[in-house]
XYZ file of C-alpha atoms in Angstrom:
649
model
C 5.785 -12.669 19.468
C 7.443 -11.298 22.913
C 5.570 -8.371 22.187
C 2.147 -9.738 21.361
C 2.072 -12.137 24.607
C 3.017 -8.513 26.946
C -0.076 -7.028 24.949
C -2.214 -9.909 26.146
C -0.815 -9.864 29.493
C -1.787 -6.550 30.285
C -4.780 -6.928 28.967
C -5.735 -9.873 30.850
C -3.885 -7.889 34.017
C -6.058 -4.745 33.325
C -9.768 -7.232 33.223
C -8.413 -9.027 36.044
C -8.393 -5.561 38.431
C -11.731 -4.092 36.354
C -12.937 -7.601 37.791
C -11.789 -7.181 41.000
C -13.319 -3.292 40.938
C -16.291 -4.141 39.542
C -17.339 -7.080 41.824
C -15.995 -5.455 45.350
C -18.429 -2.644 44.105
C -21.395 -5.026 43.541
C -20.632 -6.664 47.071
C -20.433 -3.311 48.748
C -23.595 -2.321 47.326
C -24.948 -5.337 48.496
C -24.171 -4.592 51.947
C -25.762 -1.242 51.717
C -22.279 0.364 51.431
C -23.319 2.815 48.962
C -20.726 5.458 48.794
C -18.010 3.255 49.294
C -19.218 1.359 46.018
C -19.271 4.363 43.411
C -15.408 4.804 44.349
C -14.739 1.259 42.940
C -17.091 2.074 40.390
C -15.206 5.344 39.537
C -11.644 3.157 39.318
C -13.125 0.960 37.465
C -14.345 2.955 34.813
C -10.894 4.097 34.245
C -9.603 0.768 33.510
C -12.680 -0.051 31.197
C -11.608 0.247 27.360
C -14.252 -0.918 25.627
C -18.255 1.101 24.742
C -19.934 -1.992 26.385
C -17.990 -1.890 29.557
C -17.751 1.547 29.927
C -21.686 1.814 29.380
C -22.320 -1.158 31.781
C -20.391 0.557 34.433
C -22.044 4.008 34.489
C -25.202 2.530 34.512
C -23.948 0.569 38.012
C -22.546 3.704 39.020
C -26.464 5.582 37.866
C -27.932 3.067 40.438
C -25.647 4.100 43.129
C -26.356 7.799 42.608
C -29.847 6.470 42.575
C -29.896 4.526 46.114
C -28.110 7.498 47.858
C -30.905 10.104 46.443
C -28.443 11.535 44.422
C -31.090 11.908 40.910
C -29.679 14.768 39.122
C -26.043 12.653 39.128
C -27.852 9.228 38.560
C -29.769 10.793 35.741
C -26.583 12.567 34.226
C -24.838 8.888 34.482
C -27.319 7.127 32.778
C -27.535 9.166 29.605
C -24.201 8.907 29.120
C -24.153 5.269 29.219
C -27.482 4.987 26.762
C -25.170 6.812 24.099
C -22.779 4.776 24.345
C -25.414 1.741 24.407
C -28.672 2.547 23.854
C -29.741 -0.672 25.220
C -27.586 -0.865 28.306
C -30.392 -1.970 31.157
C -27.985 -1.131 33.859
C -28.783 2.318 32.226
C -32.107 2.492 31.400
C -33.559 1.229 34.585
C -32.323 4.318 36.555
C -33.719 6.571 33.857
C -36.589 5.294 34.362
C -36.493 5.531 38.114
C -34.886 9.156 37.997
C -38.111 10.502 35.556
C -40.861 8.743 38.471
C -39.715 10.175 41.473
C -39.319 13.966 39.620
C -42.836 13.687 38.397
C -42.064 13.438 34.471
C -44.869 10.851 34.560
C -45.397 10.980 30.438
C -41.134 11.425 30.178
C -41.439 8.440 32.186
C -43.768 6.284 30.144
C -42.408 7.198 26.878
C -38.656 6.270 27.977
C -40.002 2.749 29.359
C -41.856 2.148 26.083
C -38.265 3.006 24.044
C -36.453 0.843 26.368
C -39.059 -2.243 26.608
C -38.262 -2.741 23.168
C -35.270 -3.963 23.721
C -36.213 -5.519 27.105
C -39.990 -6.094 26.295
C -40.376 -8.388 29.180
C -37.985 -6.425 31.897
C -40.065 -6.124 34.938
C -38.148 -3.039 36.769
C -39.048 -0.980 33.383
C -42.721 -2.075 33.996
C -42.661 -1.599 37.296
C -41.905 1.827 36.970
C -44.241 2.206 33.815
C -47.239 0.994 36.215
C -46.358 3.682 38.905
C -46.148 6.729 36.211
C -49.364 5.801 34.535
C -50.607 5.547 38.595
C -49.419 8.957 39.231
C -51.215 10.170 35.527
C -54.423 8.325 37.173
C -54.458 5.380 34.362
C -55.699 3.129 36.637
C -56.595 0.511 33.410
C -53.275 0.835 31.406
C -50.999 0.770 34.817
C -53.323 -2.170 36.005
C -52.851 -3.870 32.512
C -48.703 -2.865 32.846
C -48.519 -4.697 35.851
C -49.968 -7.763 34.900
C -47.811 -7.508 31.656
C -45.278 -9.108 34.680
C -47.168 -11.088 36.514
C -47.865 -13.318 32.606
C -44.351 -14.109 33.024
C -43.915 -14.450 36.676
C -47.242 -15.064 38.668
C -45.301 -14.952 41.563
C -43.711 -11.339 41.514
C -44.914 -9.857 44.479
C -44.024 -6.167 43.405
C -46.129 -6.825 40.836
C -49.329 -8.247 42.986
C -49.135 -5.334 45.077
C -49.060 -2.764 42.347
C -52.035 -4.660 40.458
C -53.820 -5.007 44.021
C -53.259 -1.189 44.418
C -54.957 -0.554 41.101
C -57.803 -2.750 41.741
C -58.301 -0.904 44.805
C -58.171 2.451 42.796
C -61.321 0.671 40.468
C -63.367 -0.243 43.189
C -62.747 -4.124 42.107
C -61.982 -4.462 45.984
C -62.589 -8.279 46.226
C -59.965 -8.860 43.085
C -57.857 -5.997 45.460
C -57.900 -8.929 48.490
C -56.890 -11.800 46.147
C -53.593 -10.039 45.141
C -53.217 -8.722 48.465
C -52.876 -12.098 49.935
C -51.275 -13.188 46.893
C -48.335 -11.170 47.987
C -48.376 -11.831 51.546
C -48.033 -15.358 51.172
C -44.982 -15.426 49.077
C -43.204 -12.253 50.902
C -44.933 -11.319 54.294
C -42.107 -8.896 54.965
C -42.625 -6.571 51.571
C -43.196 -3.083 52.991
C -46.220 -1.786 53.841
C -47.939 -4.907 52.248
C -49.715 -6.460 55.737
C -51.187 -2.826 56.013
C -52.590 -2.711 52.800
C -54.251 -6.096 53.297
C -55.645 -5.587 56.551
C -57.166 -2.561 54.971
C -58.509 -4.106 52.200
C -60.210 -6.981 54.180
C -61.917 -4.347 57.194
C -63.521 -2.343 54.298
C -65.272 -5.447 52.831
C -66.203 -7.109 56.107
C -63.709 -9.557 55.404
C -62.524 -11.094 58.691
C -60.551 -14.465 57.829
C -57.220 -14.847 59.123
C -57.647 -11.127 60.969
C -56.580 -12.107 64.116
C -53.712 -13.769 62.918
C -52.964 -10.840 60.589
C -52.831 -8.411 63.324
C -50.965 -10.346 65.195
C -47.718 -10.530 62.559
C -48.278 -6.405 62.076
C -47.914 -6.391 66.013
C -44.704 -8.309 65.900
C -42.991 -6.627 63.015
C -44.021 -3.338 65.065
C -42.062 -4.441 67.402
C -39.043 -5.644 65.748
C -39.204 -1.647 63.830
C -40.100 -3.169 60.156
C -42.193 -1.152 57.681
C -45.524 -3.326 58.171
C -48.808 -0.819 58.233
C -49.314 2.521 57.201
C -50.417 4.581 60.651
C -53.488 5.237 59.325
C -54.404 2.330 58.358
C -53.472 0.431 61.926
C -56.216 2.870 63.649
C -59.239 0.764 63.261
C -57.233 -2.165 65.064
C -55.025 -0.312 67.913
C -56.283 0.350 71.306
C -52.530 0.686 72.177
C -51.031 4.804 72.100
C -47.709 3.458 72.261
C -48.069 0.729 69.630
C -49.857 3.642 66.969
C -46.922 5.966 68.091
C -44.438 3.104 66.780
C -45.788 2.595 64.052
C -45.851 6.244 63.276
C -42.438 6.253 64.257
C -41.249 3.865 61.957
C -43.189 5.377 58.958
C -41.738 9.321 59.562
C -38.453 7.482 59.879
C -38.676 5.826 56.289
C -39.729 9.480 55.159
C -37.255 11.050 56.552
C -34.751 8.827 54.583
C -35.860 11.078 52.069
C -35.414 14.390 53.012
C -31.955 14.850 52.260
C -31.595 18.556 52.352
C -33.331 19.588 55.393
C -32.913 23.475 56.596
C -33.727 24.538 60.000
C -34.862 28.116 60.506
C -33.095 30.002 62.954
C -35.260 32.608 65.108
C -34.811 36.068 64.225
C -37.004 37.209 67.529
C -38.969 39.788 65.421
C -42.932 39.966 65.033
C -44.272 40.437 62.227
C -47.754 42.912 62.013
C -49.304 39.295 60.118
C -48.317 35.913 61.008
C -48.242 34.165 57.540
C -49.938 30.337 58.302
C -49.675 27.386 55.862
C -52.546 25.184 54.791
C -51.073 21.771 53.437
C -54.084 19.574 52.269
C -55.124 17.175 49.338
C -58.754 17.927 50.936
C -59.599 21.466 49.724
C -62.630 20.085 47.953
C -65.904 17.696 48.718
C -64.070 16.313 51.729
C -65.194 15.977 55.518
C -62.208 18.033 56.051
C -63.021 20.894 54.388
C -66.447 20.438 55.289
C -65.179 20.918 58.756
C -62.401 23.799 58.339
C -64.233 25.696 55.572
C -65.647 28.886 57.917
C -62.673 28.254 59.916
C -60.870 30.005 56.788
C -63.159 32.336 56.061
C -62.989 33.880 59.397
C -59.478 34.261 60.360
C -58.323 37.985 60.977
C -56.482 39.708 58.220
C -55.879 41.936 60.345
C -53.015 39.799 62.111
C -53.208 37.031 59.835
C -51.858 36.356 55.947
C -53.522 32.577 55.061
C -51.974 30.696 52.469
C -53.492 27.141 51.029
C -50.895 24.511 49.477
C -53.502 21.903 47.351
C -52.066 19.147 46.447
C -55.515 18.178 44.534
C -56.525 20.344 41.782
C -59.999 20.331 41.278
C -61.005 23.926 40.504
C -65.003 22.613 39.432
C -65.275 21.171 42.583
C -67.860 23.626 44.741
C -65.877 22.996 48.508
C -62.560 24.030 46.156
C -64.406 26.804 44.625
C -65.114 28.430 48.427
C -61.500 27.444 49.156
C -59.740 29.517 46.783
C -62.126 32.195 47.550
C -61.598 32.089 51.716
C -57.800 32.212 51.577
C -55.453 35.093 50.996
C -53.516 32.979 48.430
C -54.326 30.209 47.381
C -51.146 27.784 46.056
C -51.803 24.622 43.300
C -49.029 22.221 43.913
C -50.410 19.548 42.351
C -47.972 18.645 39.892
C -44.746 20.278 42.109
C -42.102 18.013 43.242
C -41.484 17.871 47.202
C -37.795 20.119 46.693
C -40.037 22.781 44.172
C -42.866 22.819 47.084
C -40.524 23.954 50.328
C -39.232 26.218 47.668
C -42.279 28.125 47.279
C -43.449 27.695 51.143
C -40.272 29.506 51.660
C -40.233 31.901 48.992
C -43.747 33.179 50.094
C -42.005 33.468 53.609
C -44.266 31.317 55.813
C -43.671 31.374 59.895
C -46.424 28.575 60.576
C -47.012 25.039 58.205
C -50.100 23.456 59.429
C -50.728 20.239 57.826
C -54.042 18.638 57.354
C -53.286 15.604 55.880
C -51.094 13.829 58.743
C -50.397 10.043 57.797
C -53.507 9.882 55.107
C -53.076 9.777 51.235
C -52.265 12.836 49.646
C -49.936 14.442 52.119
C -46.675 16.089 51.884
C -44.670 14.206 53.915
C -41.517 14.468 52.285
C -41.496 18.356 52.198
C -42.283 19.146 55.716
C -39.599 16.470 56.486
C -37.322 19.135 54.388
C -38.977 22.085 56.704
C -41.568 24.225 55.138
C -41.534 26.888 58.128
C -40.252 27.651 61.381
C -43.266 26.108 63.344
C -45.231 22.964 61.650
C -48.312 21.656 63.633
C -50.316 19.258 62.440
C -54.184 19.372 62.488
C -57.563 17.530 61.944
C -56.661 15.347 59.100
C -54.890 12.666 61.148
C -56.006 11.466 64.461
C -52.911 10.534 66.356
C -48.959 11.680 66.275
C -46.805 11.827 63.322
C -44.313 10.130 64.969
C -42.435 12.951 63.209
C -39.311 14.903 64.562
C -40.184 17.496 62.102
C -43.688 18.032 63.498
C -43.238 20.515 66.550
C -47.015 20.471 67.864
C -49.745 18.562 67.176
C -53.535 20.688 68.021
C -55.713 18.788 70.487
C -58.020 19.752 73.319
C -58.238 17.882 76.863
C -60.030 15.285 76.505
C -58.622 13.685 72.994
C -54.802 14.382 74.697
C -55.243 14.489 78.639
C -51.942 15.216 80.386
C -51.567 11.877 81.532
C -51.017 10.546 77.528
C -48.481 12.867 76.356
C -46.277 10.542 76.019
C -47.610 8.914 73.423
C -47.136 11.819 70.912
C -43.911 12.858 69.626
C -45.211 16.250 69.042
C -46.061 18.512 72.157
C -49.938 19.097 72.627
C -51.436 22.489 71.698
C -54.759 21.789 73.498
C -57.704 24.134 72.483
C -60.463 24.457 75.045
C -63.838 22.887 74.251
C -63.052 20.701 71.260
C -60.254 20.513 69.115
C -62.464 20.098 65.913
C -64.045 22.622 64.020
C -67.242 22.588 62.863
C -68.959 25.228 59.882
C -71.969 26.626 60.732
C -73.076 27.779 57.147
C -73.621 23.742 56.691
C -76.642 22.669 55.030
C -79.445 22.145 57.856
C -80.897 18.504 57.530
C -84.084 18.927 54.852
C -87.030 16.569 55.417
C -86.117 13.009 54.977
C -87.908 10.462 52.412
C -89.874 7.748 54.403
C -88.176 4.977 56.211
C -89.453 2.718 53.700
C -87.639 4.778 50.315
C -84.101 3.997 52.470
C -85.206 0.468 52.952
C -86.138 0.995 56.373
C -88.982 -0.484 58.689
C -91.819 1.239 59.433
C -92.103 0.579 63.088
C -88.698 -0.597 65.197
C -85.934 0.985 66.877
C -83.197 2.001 64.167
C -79.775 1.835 65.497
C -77.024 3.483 62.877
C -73.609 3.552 62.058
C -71.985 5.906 59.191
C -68.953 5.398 59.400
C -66.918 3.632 56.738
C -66.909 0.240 56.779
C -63.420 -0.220 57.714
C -63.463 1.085 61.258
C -65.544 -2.281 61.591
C -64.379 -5.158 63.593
C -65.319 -8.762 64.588
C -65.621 -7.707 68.604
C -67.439 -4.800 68.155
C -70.053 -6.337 65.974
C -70.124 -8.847 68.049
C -71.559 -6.226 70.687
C -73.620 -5.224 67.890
C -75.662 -8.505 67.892
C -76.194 -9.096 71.113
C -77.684 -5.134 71.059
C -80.126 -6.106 68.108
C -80.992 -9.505 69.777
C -82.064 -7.535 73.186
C -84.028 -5.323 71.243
C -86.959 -6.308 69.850
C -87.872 -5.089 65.931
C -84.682 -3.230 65.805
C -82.600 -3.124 62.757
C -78.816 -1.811 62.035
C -78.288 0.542 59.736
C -74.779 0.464 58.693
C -73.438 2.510 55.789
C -71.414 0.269 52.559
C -71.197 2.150 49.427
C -69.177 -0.755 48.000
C -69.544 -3.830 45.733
C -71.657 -6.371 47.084
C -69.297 -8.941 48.368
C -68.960 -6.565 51.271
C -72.533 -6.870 51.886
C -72.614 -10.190 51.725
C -69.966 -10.589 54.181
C -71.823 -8.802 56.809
C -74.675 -10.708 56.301
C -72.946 -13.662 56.672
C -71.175 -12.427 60.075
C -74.471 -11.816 61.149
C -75.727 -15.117 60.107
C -72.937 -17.608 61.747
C -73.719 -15.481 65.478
C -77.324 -15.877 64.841
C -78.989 -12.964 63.901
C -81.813 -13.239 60.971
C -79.556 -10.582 58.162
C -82.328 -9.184 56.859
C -82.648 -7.030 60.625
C -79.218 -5.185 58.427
C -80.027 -2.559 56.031
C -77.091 -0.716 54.050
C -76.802 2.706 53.358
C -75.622 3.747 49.902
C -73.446 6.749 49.657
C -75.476 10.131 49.412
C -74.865 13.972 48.489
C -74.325 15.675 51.716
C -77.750 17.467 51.941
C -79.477 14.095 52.014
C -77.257 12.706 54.118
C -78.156 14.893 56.780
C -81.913 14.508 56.180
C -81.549 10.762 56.138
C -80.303 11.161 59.740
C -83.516 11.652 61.440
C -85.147 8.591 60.386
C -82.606 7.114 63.000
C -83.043 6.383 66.707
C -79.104 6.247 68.187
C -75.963 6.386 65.980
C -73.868 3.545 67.590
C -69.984 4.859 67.321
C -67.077 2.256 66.411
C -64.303 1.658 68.512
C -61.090 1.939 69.222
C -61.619 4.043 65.965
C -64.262 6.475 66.319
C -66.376 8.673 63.849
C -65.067 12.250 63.551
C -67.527 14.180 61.148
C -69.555 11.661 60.681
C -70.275 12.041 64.561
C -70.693 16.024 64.223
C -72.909 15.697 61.129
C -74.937 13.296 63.379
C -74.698 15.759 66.364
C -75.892 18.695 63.654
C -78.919 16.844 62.859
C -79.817 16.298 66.035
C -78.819 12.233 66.371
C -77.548 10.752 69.554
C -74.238 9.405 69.408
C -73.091 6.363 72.140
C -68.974 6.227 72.028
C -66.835 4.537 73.720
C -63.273 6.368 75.377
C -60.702 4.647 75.002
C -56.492 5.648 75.584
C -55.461 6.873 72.330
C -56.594 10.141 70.359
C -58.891 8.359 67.742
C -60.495 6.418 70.801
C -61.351 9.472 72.126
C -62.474 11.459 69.428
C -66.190 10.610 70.362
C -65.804 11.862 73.616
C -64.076 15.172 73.023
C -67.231 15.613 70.717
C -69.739 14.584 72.536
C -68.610 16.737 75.876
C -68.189 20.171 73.883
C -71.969 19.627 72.619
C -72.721 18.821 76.804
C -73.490 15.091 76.361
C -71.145 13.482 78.168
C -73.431 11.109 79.475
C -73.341 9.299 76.299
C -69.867 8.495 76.642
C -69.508 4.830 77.634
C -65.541 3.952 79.967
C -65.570 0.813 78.003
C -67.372 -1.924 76.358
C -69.689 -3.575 78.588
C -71.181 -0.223 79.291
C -71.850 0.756 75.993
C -73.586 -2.414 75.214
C -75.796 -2.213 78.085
C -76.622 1.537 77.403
C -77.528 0.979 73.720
C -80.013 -1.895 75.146
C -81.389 0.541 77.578
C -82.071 3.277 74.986
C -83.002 0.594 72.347
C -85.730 -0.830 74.839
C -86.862 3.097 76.584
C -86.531 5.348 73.533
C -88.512 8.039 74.961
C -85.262 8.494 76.802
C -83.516 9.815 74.207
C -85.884 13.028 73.552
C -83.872 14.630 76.614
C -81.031 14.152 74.650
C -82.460 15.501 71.513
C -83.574 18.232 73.391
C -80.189 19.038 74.225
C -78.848 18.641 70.326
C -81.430 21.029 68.928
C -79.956 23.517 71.514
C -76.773 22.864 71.700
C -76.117 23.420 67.694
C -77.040 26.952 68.677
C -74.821 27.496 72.133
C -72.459 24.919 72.347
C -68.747 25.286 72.029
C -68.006 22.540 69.168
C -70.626 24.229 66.829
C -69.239 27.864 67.728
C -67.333 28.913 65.209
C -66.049 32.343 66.022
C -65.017 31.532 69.190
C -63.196 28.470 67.930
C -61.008 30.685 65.210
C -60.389 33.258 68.234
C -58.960 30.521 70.160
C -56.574 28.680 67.198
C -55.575 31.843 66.332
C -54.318 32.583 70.264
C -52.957 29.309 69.425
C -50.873 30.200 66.331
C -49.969 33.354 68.409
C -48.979 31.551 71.566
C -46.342 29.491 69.590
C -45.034 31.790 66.987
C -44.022 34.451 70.108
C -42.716 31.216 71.789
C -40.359 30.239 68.279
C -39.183 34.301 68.184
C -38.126 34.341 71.698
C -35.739 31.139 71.160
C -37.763 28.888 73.377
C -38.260 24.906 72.098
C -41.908 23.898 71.371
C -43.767 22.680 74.694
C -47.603 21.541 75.618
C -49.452 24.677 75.726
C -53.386 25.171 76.645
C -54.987 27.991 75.782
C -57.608 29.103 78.414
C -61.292 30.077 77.349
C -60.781 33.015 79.263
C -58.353 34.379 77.432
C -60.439 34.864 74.895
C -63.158 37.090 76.709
């Protein structure tokens, strides 16, 4: 009896301390006290006896490994926990997690589908089932997934976001607002949620609440929370210093990430070819490689080996097709992990990364975080700084980066002369354009245009807009929407409430590129948004011979018109702010025999001017990539650099 009352003793003494293990873990993992937490975890696995305990506790300790990046030991956890107990949720929910992040998107789906019949209602297991059949591009099964939670709890705002997100993906972008807001109502501070609505709402003209929605991005900016995507804050930011925070904080969650960064250390030898980089999701039908295509085909092999890194597969596609044929290798990375990618950046040996994506979807963050070469600049894609320690130069020209905003940029400024974009002269010239009537057009009237997508768009600029069209007799705006009509109809509305008849609005539907260009010179003046500007929609403009009016602002995507404009020897087009831009756009609407001196100008200047000059742009990036690879082998730390035209000749 003696005996039998010790036994139960010491078993009640050995549950009291796997008690006390268990739940000092739980509380240090609650206060973010990782690391400390799997050492209770570990103790207290060795007082568990029992399958059920044992199993419960691995999976706990599978989460930490988890939540410290550690996937190969969460992973390793976690299977030995689900045979034990095949149902163990603790277990199964880092599985699940563990197969998403390494890309084993089918793994993935197939292991939630095992494990939701036991849980058939668990949300983290759908959660993570949505995001896999994302990543497989199932928009309609990982839409359906998600609302598989949101029948049992309407209020799950993981789950609003992720069905807002597919929405998005399906072009349903009204439904995409609903959820949106949805979310933000119940859980403002979600990450990246704010951004994604403010998004949603520019690109369908959808201005209620924006003020006040910019407003709470502004102040969780400055209180260093997770609130907007970079790119996505352009189209509302005239501040540098507020896009560089928000950069900032972005890189910084990215760089949470990159766990086993390796710096290169200069060996101070030069090679005979400098081996450059590409990073892009945009080697296909993209303005980007619509832009950079020639730019490829003419670099010198001579002291140059060019690699491509796709991240988008699309071997059909004709822009990929000329890709693949420009470069000296040409790397699919699709499907590779972030760890596998540096691998093979480093494998192949590369001195310069150049990436092309910047803060815009499809980008590698997470592997030039890790270090993909000695020198990483980023280029074209993004219009702004990284915010990035791991970015060492960012490639500009004078006027998108003047000396005076350096500061603004966490990378240093490698500032081409001319024009920091490049421009393809084998583009398709503009063909003859249908009538103005087969585009919906007037006959007779001054046409005033805008390309750009709808989301660079906002309520003070259109308000600018109206008064142009109301000074201007029998003009219309042509503004380009390829969306569903409820954007439309918004527009017209906003047009309506400041008193202009809607009908003086005609929408442009999205066009192969060839007739896009022709459609351009049944236009008078392309009318440029700010504080966002047009990039190549401006230089396809400029190609065909349109007018642009811009406005210069502070910050580089302010300026992007400008920089443009000057290389093609317009600079009188540029506007210093508002007011003037609204009265020039009145005087051209009202005189537009003014603008045939600057057509005159276009039609020449796509033969001599700098930003449609091709050759002498690659000579000068190239001077560029030569300038600060010499710079990394002699030791020296990455500084602002301007190359001089006259190096060059």
């Amino acid at each position: 009896m003696i005996e039998n009352e010790q036994v139960a003793q010491d078993a009640s003494q050995k549950q009291y301390v796997l008690d006390v293990l268990y739940f000092h873990g739980v509380e240090l993992s609650q206060q973010g006290r990782v690391a400390e937490a799997l050492s209770f975890y570990s103790h207290a696995l060795e007082s568990a006896a029992d399958e059920p305990a044992l199993a419960y506790l691995l999976g706990r300790q599978a989460q930490a490994f988890n939540s410290l990046g550690c996937l190969d030991e969460a992973l390793e956890c976690a299977q030995r926990a689900l045979r034990l107990d095949p149902s163990q949720i603790t277990a199964q929910c880092p599985v699940a997690y563990v197969l998403l992040l390494k890309g084993r998107f089918e793994e993935c789906i197939e292991f939630c589908d095992h494990a939701l019949a036991y849980h058939p209602e668990r949300a983290e297991l759908l959660h993570n089932r949505t995001a896999a059949l994302g990543g497989l591009r199932r928009i309609e099964e990982a839409l359906a997934t998600s609302n598989r939670i949101l029948c049992v709890n309407p209020n799950d705002v993981r789950a609003l976001r992720n069905s807002a997100v597919m929405l998005d993906r399906l072009g349903r972008y009204a439904e995409s607002v609903d959820y949106y807001r949805r979310a933000a109502s119940l859980d403002s501070s979600e990450p990246w949620l704010l951004g994604l609505l403010l998004n949603a709402q520019l690109r369908l003209f959808d201005w209620n609440g924006l003020d006040s929605l910019v407003s709470h991005i502004e102040h969780a900016l400055l209180e260093g929370k997770p609130v907007v995507e970079p790119f996505l804050f352009l189209p509302v930011c005239h501040d540098p210093q507020q896009q560089l925070d928000a950069a900032r904080i972005y890189a910084a969650e990215i760089g949470l990430t990159a766990r086993d960064r390796q710096d290169f250390q200069p060996t101070g030898e030069l090679r005979d070819r400098i081996r450059v980089g590409y990073f892009s999701s945009d080697f296909r039908t993209h303005p980007v490689m619509d832009l950079l295509a020639e730019v490829f085909e003419l670099h010198d092999r001579a002291r140059f080996e060019i690699h491509a890194f796709s991240s988008l597969d699309d071997p059909h596609d004709p822009a990929q097709e000329r890709a693949r044929a420009a470069f000296d290798h040409f790397h699919n990375v699709e499907k590779m992990l972030p760890g596998d990618v540096v691998a093979l950046a480093r494998r192949v040996n590369l001195d310069i990364a150049v990436d092309l994506n910047g803060h815009t979807q499809g980008a590698q963050p997470v592997a030039l975080a890790t270090r993909l070469a000695p020198v990483q600049i980023a280029y074209l894609g993004y219009p702004g700084s990284s915010g990035a320690d791991f970015i060492d130069y960012i490639i500009a020209d004078p006027v998108v980066i003047p000396p005076e905003t350096r500061r603004f940029y966490s990378e240093k400024s490698l500032c081409l002369p001319g024009s920091f974009q490049p421009n393809d002269r084998k583009r398709q010239r503009a063909g003859l354009p249908k009538a103005r009537a087969d585009y919906g057009l007037p006959e007779h009237g001054f046409v005033f245009c805008c390309f750009n997508a709808p989301g660079k768009l906002q309520p003070a600029l259109f308000d600018r807009w109206i008064r142009i069209l109301k000074a201007v007799d029998d003009s219309v705006l042509w503004v380009y929407c390829s969306s569903e009509d409820s954007a439309r109809d918004n527009l017209r509305r906003e047009a309506m409430i400041r008193g202009l008849d809607p009908v003086r609005i005609i929408f442009a539907e999205r066009l192969p590129l060839q007739q896009h260009l022709a459609r351009h010179r049944c236009a008078d003046l392309f009318l440029d948004t700010f504080p966002f500007n047009a990039g190549a929609t401006a230089s396809y403009a400029l190609w065909c011979g349109l007018p642009v009016l811009t406005v210069s602002g502070h910050a580089f995507a302010s300026r992007y018109g400008a920089s443009l404009l000057t290389a093609v020897g317009l600079p009188e087009l540029i506007s210093p702010n508002l007011d003037a831009y609204e009265a020039m756009a009145i005087e051209l609407g009202r005189s537009p025999h003014n603008l045939d001196v600057f057509k005159r100008k276009l039609d020449v200047a796509r033969e001599q001017s700098v930003l449609f000059d091709t050759p002498r742009y690659v000579r000068n990036l190239e001077t560029a990539y030569e300038t600060v690879w010499q710079r990394y082998c002699d030791g020296l730390s990455p500084d602002h650099i301007e190359i001089e035209a006259e190096q060059i000749f």
